[in-house]
Short mmCIF file of C-alpha atoms in Angstrom, two decimals:
data_model
loop_
_atom_site.label_atom_id
_atom_site.label_comp_id
_atom_site.label_asym_id
_atom_site.label_seq_id
_atom_site.Cartn_x
_atom_site.Cartn_y
_atom_site.Cartn_z
CA UNK A 55 68.85 -13.20 174.91
CA UNK A 56 69.31 -12.72 171.18
CA UNK A 57 70.62 -15.67 169.35
CA UNK A 58 73.81 -13.77 168.43
CA UNK A 59 75.32 -10.81 170.24
CA UNK A 60 74.63 -7.62 168.15
CA UNK A 61 77.57 -5.39 167.07
CA UNK A 62 76.61 -2.74 169.70
CA UNK A 63 76.26 -5.30 172.58
CA UNK A 64 79.89 -5.65 173.24
CA UNK A 65 82.23 -2.92 174.22
CA UNK A 66 85.85 -2.79 175.45
CA UNK A 67 84.79 -3.63 179.00
CA UNK A 68 82.34 -6.39 177.95
CA UNK A 69 84.63 -9.16 178.66
CA UNK A 70 84.95 -8.43 182.36
CA UNK A 71 82.04 -6.20 183.35
CA UNK A 72 79.25 -8.76 182.89
CA UNK A 73 81.14 -11.58 184.77
CA UNK A 74 81.74 -8.93 187.48
CA UNK A 75 78.13 -8.03 187.75
CA UNK A 76 77.28 -11.74 187.81
CA UNK A 77 79.89 -12.27 190.65
CA UNK A 78 78.20 -9.57 192.57
CA UNK A 79 74.70 -10.84 192.19
CA UNK A 80 75.78 -14.36 192.89
CA UNK A 81 77.66 -13.16 195.91
CA UNK A 82 74.55 -11.51 197.33
CA UNK A 83 72.64 -14.78 196.69
CA UNK A 84 75.21 -16.67 198.57
CA UNK A 85 75.03 -14.40 201.49
CA UNK A 86 71.35 -14.55 201.67
CA UNK A 87 71.21 -18.34 201.35
CA UNK A 88 73.88 -18.59 204.06
CA UNK A 89 72.23 -16.60 206.75
CA UNK A 90 69.72 -19.20 207.55
CA UNK A 91 72.48 -21.90 207.65
CA UNK A 92 74.43 -19.59 210.10
CA UNK A 93 71.31 -19.22 212.24
CA UNK A 94 70.97 -23.07 212.57
CA UNK A 95 68.46 -23.83 209.94
CA UNK A 96 69.28 -27.36 208.68
CA UNK A 97 66.56 -27.56 205.98
CA UNK A 98 68.22 -29.52 202.87
CA UNK A 99 66.86 -27.18 200.38
CA UNK A 100 68.63 -24.25 202.12
CA UNK A 101 71.90 -26.25 202.16
CA UNK A 102 71.40 -27.34 198.56
CA UNK A 103 70.77 -23.72 197.53
CA UNK A 104 73.82 -22.51 199.29
CA UNK A 105 76.07 -24.99 197.53
CA UNK A 106 74.61 -24.07 194.18
CA UNK A 107 75.24 -20.31 195.04
CA UNK A 108 78.79 -21.05 195.69
CA UNK A 109 79.03 -22.91 192.36
CA UNK A 110 77.69 -19.82 190.68
CA UNK A 111 80.17 -17.41 192.35
CA UNK A 112 83.06 -19.65 191.50
CA UNK A 113 82.07 -19.95 187.84
CA UNK A 114 81.84 -16.24 187.58
CA UNK A 115 85.06 -15.60 189.32
CA UNK A 116 86.91 -18.13 186.93
CA UNK A 117 85.22 -16.46 184.03
CA UNK A 118 86.07 -13.02 185.20
CA UNK A 119 89.88 -13.76 185.52
CA UNK A 120 90.54 -14.84 181.95
CA UNK A 121 89.02 -18.16 181.26
CA UNK A 122 89.17 -19.02 177.49
CA UNK A 123 86.24 -21.15 177.72
CA UNK A 124 83.34 -18.62 178.79
CA UNK A 125 80.26 -20.35 177.59
CA UNK A 126 80.61 -23.54 179.88
CA UNK A 127 81.23 -21.43 182.90
CA UNK A 128 78.39 -19.02 181.93
CA UNK A 129 76.08 -22.19 181.52
CA UNK A 130 77.17 -23.50 185.02
CA UNK A 131 76.48 -20.12 186.59
CA UNK A 132 73.09 -19.95 184.84
CA UNK A 133 72.27 -23.53 185.72
CA UNK A 134 73.41 -23.20 189.44
CA UNK A 135 71.40 -19.93 189.87
CA UNK A 136 68.25 -21.69 188.44
CA UNK A 137 68.78 -24.39 191.10
CA UNK A 138 69.04 -21.61 193.67
CA UNK A 139 65.68 -20.10 192.58
CA UNK A 140 64.04 -23.43 192.82
CA UNK A 141 65.52 -24.43 196.23
CA UNK A 142 64.81 -20.97 197.64
CA UNK A 143 61.20 -21.04 196.44
CA UNK A 144 60.86 -24.48 197.98
CA UNK A 145 62.33 -23.27 201.27
CA UNK A 146 60.01 -20.44 201.53
CA UNK A 147 57.03 -22.76 200.60
CA UNK A 148 58.06 -25.05 203.38
CA UNK A 149 58.23 -22.18 205.88
CA UNK A 150 61.87 -21.32 206.31
CA UNK A 151 61.27 -17.67 207.61
CA UNK A 152 64.57 -16.07 208.72
CA UNK A 153 64.13 -12.51 208.05
CA UNK A 154 66.17 -9.30 207.67
CA UNK A 155 64.13 -6.04 208.30
CA UNK A 156 60.81 -8.14 208.07
CA UNK A 157 61.78 -9.48 204.64
CA UNK A 158 62.32 -13.16 204.45
CA UNK A 159 66.14 -13.39 203.65
CA UNK A 160 65.62 -16.47 201.39
CA UNK A 161 63.22 -14.42 199.43
CA UNK A 162 66.06 -12.11 198.77
CA UNK A 163 68.14 -15.06 197.57
CA UNK A 164 65.24 -16.07 195.37
CA UNK A 165 65.11 -12.56 193.65
CA UNK A 166 68.87 -12.17 193.36
CA UNK A 167 69.33 -15.73 191.88
CA UNK A 168 66.71 -14.77 189.25
CA UNK A 169 68.71 -11.77 188.32
CA UNK A 170 71.85 -13.87 188.28
CA UNK A 171 70.31 -16.27 185.72
CA UNK A 172 69.78 -13.23 183.36
CA UNK A 173 73.34 -12.04 183.65
CA UNK A 174 74.67 -15.50 183.16
CA UNK A 175 72.64 -16.00 180.07
CA UNK A 176 73.94 -12.54 178.64
CA UNK A 177 77.43 -13.72 179.32
CA UNK A 178 76.80 -17.12 177.59
CA UNK A 179 75.73 -15.10 174.49
CA UNK A 180 78.51 -12.75 174.60
CA UNK A 181 76.29 -9.77 175.44
CA UNK A 182 78.09 -6.75 177.01
CA UNK A 183 77.12 -3.91 179.17
CA UNK A 184 75.40 -1.97 176.54
CA UNK A 185 73.27 -4.88 175.44
CA UNK A 186 72.49 -5.83 178.94
CA UNK A 187 71.29 -2.23 179.79
CA UNK A 188 69.12 -2.17 176.75
CA UNK A 189 67.40 -5.29 177.64
CA UNK A 190 67.11 -4.45 181.22
CA UNK A 191 65.46 -1.08 180.30
CA UNK A 192 63.11 -2.65 177.88
CA UNK A 193 62.09 -5.26 180.51
CA UNK A 194 61.42 -2.56 183.05
CA UNK A 195 59.26 -0.52 180.51
CA UNK A 196 57.33 -3.73 179.60
CA UNK A 197 56.78 -4.56 183.24
CA UNK A 198 55.49 -0.97 183.69
CA UNK A 199 53.08 -1.59 180.71
CA UNK A 200 51.93 -4.81 182.38
CA UNK A 201 51.36 -3.00 185.80
CA UNK A 202 49.31 -0.29 184.19
CA UNK A 203 47.24 -3.05 182.44
CA UNK A 204 46.70 -4.46 185.85
CA UNK A 205 45.87 -1.35 187.81
CA UNK A 206 43.80 0.69 185.33
CA UNK A 207 41.05 -1.84 184.92
CA UNK A 208 40.83 -2.02 188.75
CA UNK A 209 40.51 1.66 188.95
CA UNK A 210 37.82 1.74 186.37
CA UNK A 211 35.90 -1.06 188.03
CA UNK A 212 35.92 1.07 191.23
CA UNK A 213 34.76 4.06 189.11
CA UNK A 214 31.93 2.21 187.44
CA UNK A 215 30.80 0.29 190.62
CA UNK A 216 30.50 3.51 193.01
CA UNK A 217 27.41 5.00 191.43
CA UNK A 218 25.50 1.74 191.50
CA UNK A 219 26.94 0.49 194.89
CA UNK A 220 23.83 1.36 196.82
CA UNK A 221 21.67 -0.62 194.40
CA UNK A 222 24.00 -3.60 194.39
CA UNK A 223 23.83 -3.97 198.16
CA UNK A 224 19.89 -4.52 197.82
CA UNK A 225 20.48 -7.57 195.53
CA UNK A 226 20.53 -11.30 196.55
CA UNK A 227 24.14 -12.49 197.06
CA UNK A 228 24.47 -14.26 193.89
CA UNK A 229 22.89 -11.48 191.75
CA UNK A 230 25.25 -9.04 193.39
CA UNK A 231 28.32 -11.25 192.63
CA UNK A 232 27.21 -11.55 188.85
CA UNK A 233 26.62 -7.80 188.59
CA UNK A 234 29.97 -7.07 190.27
CA UNK A 235 31.75 -9.40 187.99
CA UNK A 236 30.10 -7.90 184.91
CA UNK A 237 31.27 -4.42 186.15
CA UNK A 238 34.80 -5.90 186.65
CA UNK A 239 35.01 -7.07 183.13
CA UNK A 240 33.84 -3.91 181.67
CA UNK A 241 36.75 -2.32 183.47
CA UNK A 242 38.99 -5.13 182.01
CA UNK A 243 37.78 -4.34 178.40
CA UNK A 244 38.03 -0.65 178.54
CA UNK A 245 41.21 -0.46 180.61
CA UNK A 246 43.17 -2.90 178.56
CA UNK A 247 41.92 -1.25 175.39
CA UNK A 248 43.20 2.13 176.63
CA UNK A 249 46.59 0.62 177.65
CA UNK A 250 47.03 -1.05 174.21
CA UNK A 251 45.90 1.90 172.04
CA UNK A 252 48.09 4.32 174.22
CA UNK A 253 51.13 1.95 173.77
CA UNK A 254 50.61 1.80 170.01
CA UNK A 255 50.40 5.54 169.93
CA UNK A 256 53.32 6.15 172.20
CA UNK A 257 55.56 3.91 170.06
CA UNK A 258 54.11 5.15 166.77
CA UNK A 259 52.61 1.81 165.78
CA UNK A 260 49.36 1.32 164.19
CA UNK A 261 46.64 -1.18 164.59
CA UNK A 262 48.56 -3.41 162.05
CA UNK A 263 50.89 -4.29 165.02
CA UNK A 264 47.98 -6.37 166.26
CA UNK A 265 48.41 -9.95 164.77
CA UNK A 266 44.78 -10.81 164.30
CA UNK A 267 43.54 -12.80 161.31
CA UNK A 268 41.42 -15.74 160.36
CA UNK A 269 43.27 -19.12 161.41
CA UNK A 270 44.64 -21.54 159.01
CA UNK A 271 44.29 -25.36 159.35
CA UNK A 272 47.86 -25.40 160.76
CA UNK A 273 46.83 -22.76 163.36
CA UNK A 274 43.71 -24.54 164.25
CA UNK A 275 45.94 -27.66 165.03
CA UNK A 276 47.99 -25.35 167.18
CA UNK A 277 44.79 -24.41 169.01
CA UNK A 278 43.76 -28.03 169.71
CA UNK A 279 47.49 -29.11 170.53
CA UNK A 280 48.01 -26.09 172.64
CA UNK A 281 45.03 -26.76 174.81
CA UNK A 282 46.08 -30.34 175.30
CA UNK A 283 49.65 -29.23 176.19
CA UNK A 284 48.46 -26.48 178.43
CA UNK A 285 46.38 -29.09 180.58
CA UNK A 286 49.37 -31.49 180.24
CA UNK A 287 51.79 -28.91 181.79
CA UNK A 288 49.33 -28.14 184.55
CA UNK A 289 49.09 -31.81 185.37
CA UNK A 290 52.86 -32.22 185.40
CA UNK A 291 53.33 -29.16 187.46
CA UNK A 292 50.56 -30.23 189.98
CA UNK A 293 51.90 -33.82 190.16
CA UNK A 294 55.43 -32.46 190.85
CA UNK A 295 54.16 -30.15 193.61
CA UNK A 296 52.13 -32.84 195.22
CA UNK A 297 55.00 -35.40 195.26
CA UNK A 298 57.35 -32.81 196.76
CA UNK A 299 55.01 -31.52 199.38
CA UNK A 300 54.71 -27.92 197.93
CA UNK A 301 51.52 -26.03 198.87
CA UNK A 302 50.14 -23.83 196.26
CA UNK A 303 47.66 -20.79 196.88
CA UNK A 304 44.03 -20.61 195.95
CA UNK A 305 43.10 -18.18 193.32
CA UNK A 306 40.35 -15.75 194.37
CA UNK A 307 38.04 -17.34 191.88
CA UNK A 308 38.47 -20.63 193.53
CA UNK A 309 37.54 -19.07 196.78
CA UNK A 310 34.38 -17.66 195.32
CA UNK A 311 33.43 -21.07 193.65
CA UNK A 312 33.40 -22.49 196.97
CA UNK A 313 30.51 -20.34 198.29
CA UNK A 314 28.94 -19.46 195.10
CA UNK A 315 29.50 -22.25 192.46
CA UNK A 316 26.75 -20.77 190.17
CA UNK A 317 29.01 -17.77 189.45
CA UNK A 318 31.38 -20.13 187.54
CA UNK A 319 28.70 -20.68 184.80
CA UNK A 320 28.80 -16.90 184.21
CA UNK A 321 32.63 -17.06 184.16
CA UNK A 322 32.64 -19.56 181.31
CA UNK A 323 31.67 -17.11 178.37
CA UNK A 324 33.61 -14.33 180.15
CA UNK A 325 36.71 -16.40 179.87
CA UNK A 326 36.45 -17.01 176.19
CA UNK A 327 35.27 -13.58 175.18
CA UNK A 328 37.04 -11.30 177.55
CA UNK A 329 39.73 -12.98 179.83
CA UNK A 330 41.61 -14.79 177.18
CA UNK A 331 41.53 -12.12 174.33
CA UNK A 332 42.31 -9.10 176.50
CA UNK A 333 45.08 -10.67 178.61
CA UNK A 334 46.63 -11.98 175.35
CA UNK A 335 46.52 -8.87 173.41
CA UNK A 336 48.31 -7.21 176.19
CA UNK A 337 50.87 -9.77 177.40
CA UNK A 338 51.65 -11.51 174.29
CA UNK A 339 50.88 -9.22 171.39
CA UNK A 340 52.05 -5.95 173.02
CA UNK A 341 54.63 -7.03 175.66
CA UNK A 342 56.13 -10.27 174.14
CA UNK A 343 56.15 -8.91 170.61
CA UNK A 344 57.82 -5.69 171.62
CA UNK A 345 60.42 -7.77 173.49
CA UNK A 346 61.39 -9.41 170.15
CA UNK A 347 63.22 -6.09 169.37
CA UNK A 348 65.93 -6.92 171.92
CA UNK A 349 65.64 -10.45 172.82
CA UNK A 350 65.46 -13.65 170.87
CA UNK A 351 62.04 -14.81 170.31
CA UNK A 352 62.32 -17.55 173.11
CA UNK A 353 64.01 -14.95 175.38
CA UNK A 354 61.01 -12.75 174.87
CA UNK A 355 58.61 -15.61 175.68
CA UNK A 356 60.57 -16.26 178.97
CA UNK A 357 60.72 -12.57 179.98
CA UNK A 358 56.95 -11.83 179.04
CA UNK A 359 56.14 -14.95 181.08
CA UNK A 360 57.89 -13.62 184.22
CA UNK A 361 56.01 -10.29 183.75
CA UNK A 362 52.71 -12.23 183.27
CA UNK A 363 53.21 -14.36 186.36
CA UNK A 364 54.26 -11.36 188.42
CA UNK A 365 51.15 -9.27 187.67
CA UNK A 366 48.94 -12.34 189.06
CA UNK A 367 50.27 -11.87 192.38
CA UNK A 368 47.22 -9.87 193.66
CA UNK A 369 45.04 -12.78 192.62
CA UNK A 370 46.81 -14.92 195.38
CA UNK A 371 47.46 -12.12 197.91
CA UNK A 372 45.52 -13.58 200.74
CA UNK A 373 47.80 -16.57 200.92
CA UNK A 374 51.39 -17.02 202.27
CA UNK A 375 54.45 -16.08 200.59
CA UNK A 376 55.70 -19.40 199.83
CA UNK A 377 52.26 -20.62 198.53
CA UNK A 378 52.01 -17.52 196.38
CA UNK A 379 55.57 -18.16 194.86
CA UNK A 380 54.37 -21.87 194.01
CA UNK A 381 51.24 -20.67 192.36
CA UNK A 382 53.08 -18.02 190.44
CA UNK A 383 55.49 -20.72 189.27
CA UNK A 384 52.55 -22.57 187.75
CA UNK A 385 51.34 -19.34 186.08
CA UNK A 386 54.81 -18.97 184.54
CA UNK A 387 54.85 -22.51 183.34
CA UNK A 388 51.49 -22.12 181.61
CA UNK A 389 52.58 -18.61 180.28
CA UNK A 390 55.43 -20.26 178.49
CA UNK A 391 53.00 -22.64 176.65
CA UNK A 392 50.74 -19.68 175.52
CA UNK A 393 53.94 -17.62 174.48
CA UNK A 394 55.36 -20.37 172.45
CA UNK A 395 51.85 -20.79 170.78
CA UNK A 396 51.91 -17.11 169.91
CA UNK A 397 55.54 -17.25 168.78
CA UNK A 398 54.89 -20.15 166.57
CA UNK A 399 51.71 -18.82 164.96
CA UNK A 400 52.13 -14.97 165.14
CA UNK A 401 48.33 -14.84 165.33
CA UNK A 402 46.83 -13.49 168.48
CA UNK A 403 43.65 -15.29 168.02
CA UNK A 404 45.25 -18.67 168.75
CA UNK A 405 46.60 -18.01 172.21
CA UNK A 406 43.60 -16.08 172.98
CA UNK A 407 41.33 -18.92 172.12
CA UNK A 408 43.57 -21.35 174.08
CA UNK A 409 43.79 -19.19 177.01
CA UNK A 410 40.01 -18.56 177.05
CA UNK A 411 39.09 -22.17 176.66
CA UNK A 412 41.54 -23.34 179.28
CA UNK A 413 39.99 -20.83 181.76
CA UNK A 414 36.39 -21.78 180.83
CA UNK A 415 37.18 -25.46 181.37
CA UNK A 416 38.71 -24.62 184.62
CA UNK A 417 35.59 -22.76 185.63
CA UNK A 418 33.30 -25.55 184.58
CA UNK A 419 35.38 -28.05 186.71
CA UNK A 420 35.07 -25.55 189.73
CA UNK A 421 31.36 -25.49 189.26
CA UNK A 422 30.98 -29.37 189.13
CA UNK A 423 33.24 -29.74 192.12
CA UNK A 424 31.39 -27.14 194.36
CA UNK A 425 27.77 -27.24 192.92
#
């Protein structure tokens, strides 16, 4: 959220409304976590998540009924809810599948706990209903922009591929895959460009909104350091997952590398020239920078990273829900690093280069593993 609550964030009902919303969401989280317990599930992560949900509910209740120390209670509610998100995600990953109307009930807790974190942070910074509504509205708008940026390139890829599909079918497999990948990336370039330009026109912004300039020595240092931190973060997250028995999902590119490792050599320049720059211009320069208007800069980094992770779900869609959540958690962590790099440099070129080089090195690694 913002570093300080703005004048129009608070209102006459701000002191009670936000804790009330938090109590409702924390209560829903508690119910969702308790259902597996009631059904006889004795998984420690479910019990731990239930206990933390109780703590969040109690913190909001005490906060709502006149506590003179709102920030410690809001911090307890936020921390407890983050814990619920982690334990619920872990339970899903380990196969806790109690369902309600075909939806895993623990997944409901995962989502509502995430929303509770946002409300608790708002309460911590003294943000009222008006401010919360404004931030929620902008988050939904930016999520929509991210979804359009995901869907439009796919539609264009289908449009471009349809006329040449009969020809592609006559090619050897590796050549067909390379041609398909090139068509896909053409869709990414044109689709992302359309979304970015349309957004700039819709919001009455010009191309000056795009933070692109030749890097300084300091920014070059951020590029090198950012790449090191990105791989360090990946190593730390992977080590933590392995030590706790968390199973992650395979990216669709990894699945392609297993059967056609040579394709990864084509992906190296694509990563540097297309994937890094075009994902970063949309998710960092457009979405994250726009979120600066209502969130603090770090708050914008966090929210943009949630959006960035969420739109990657299709890349892991062939895997189970728990494994997908684990992989999206990794994407979220890496996106935080990229977001901080952009926030510190205000130069799109730096996170684009770091992102592209990271993906390129990952593709090279896949090639040497499967070649």
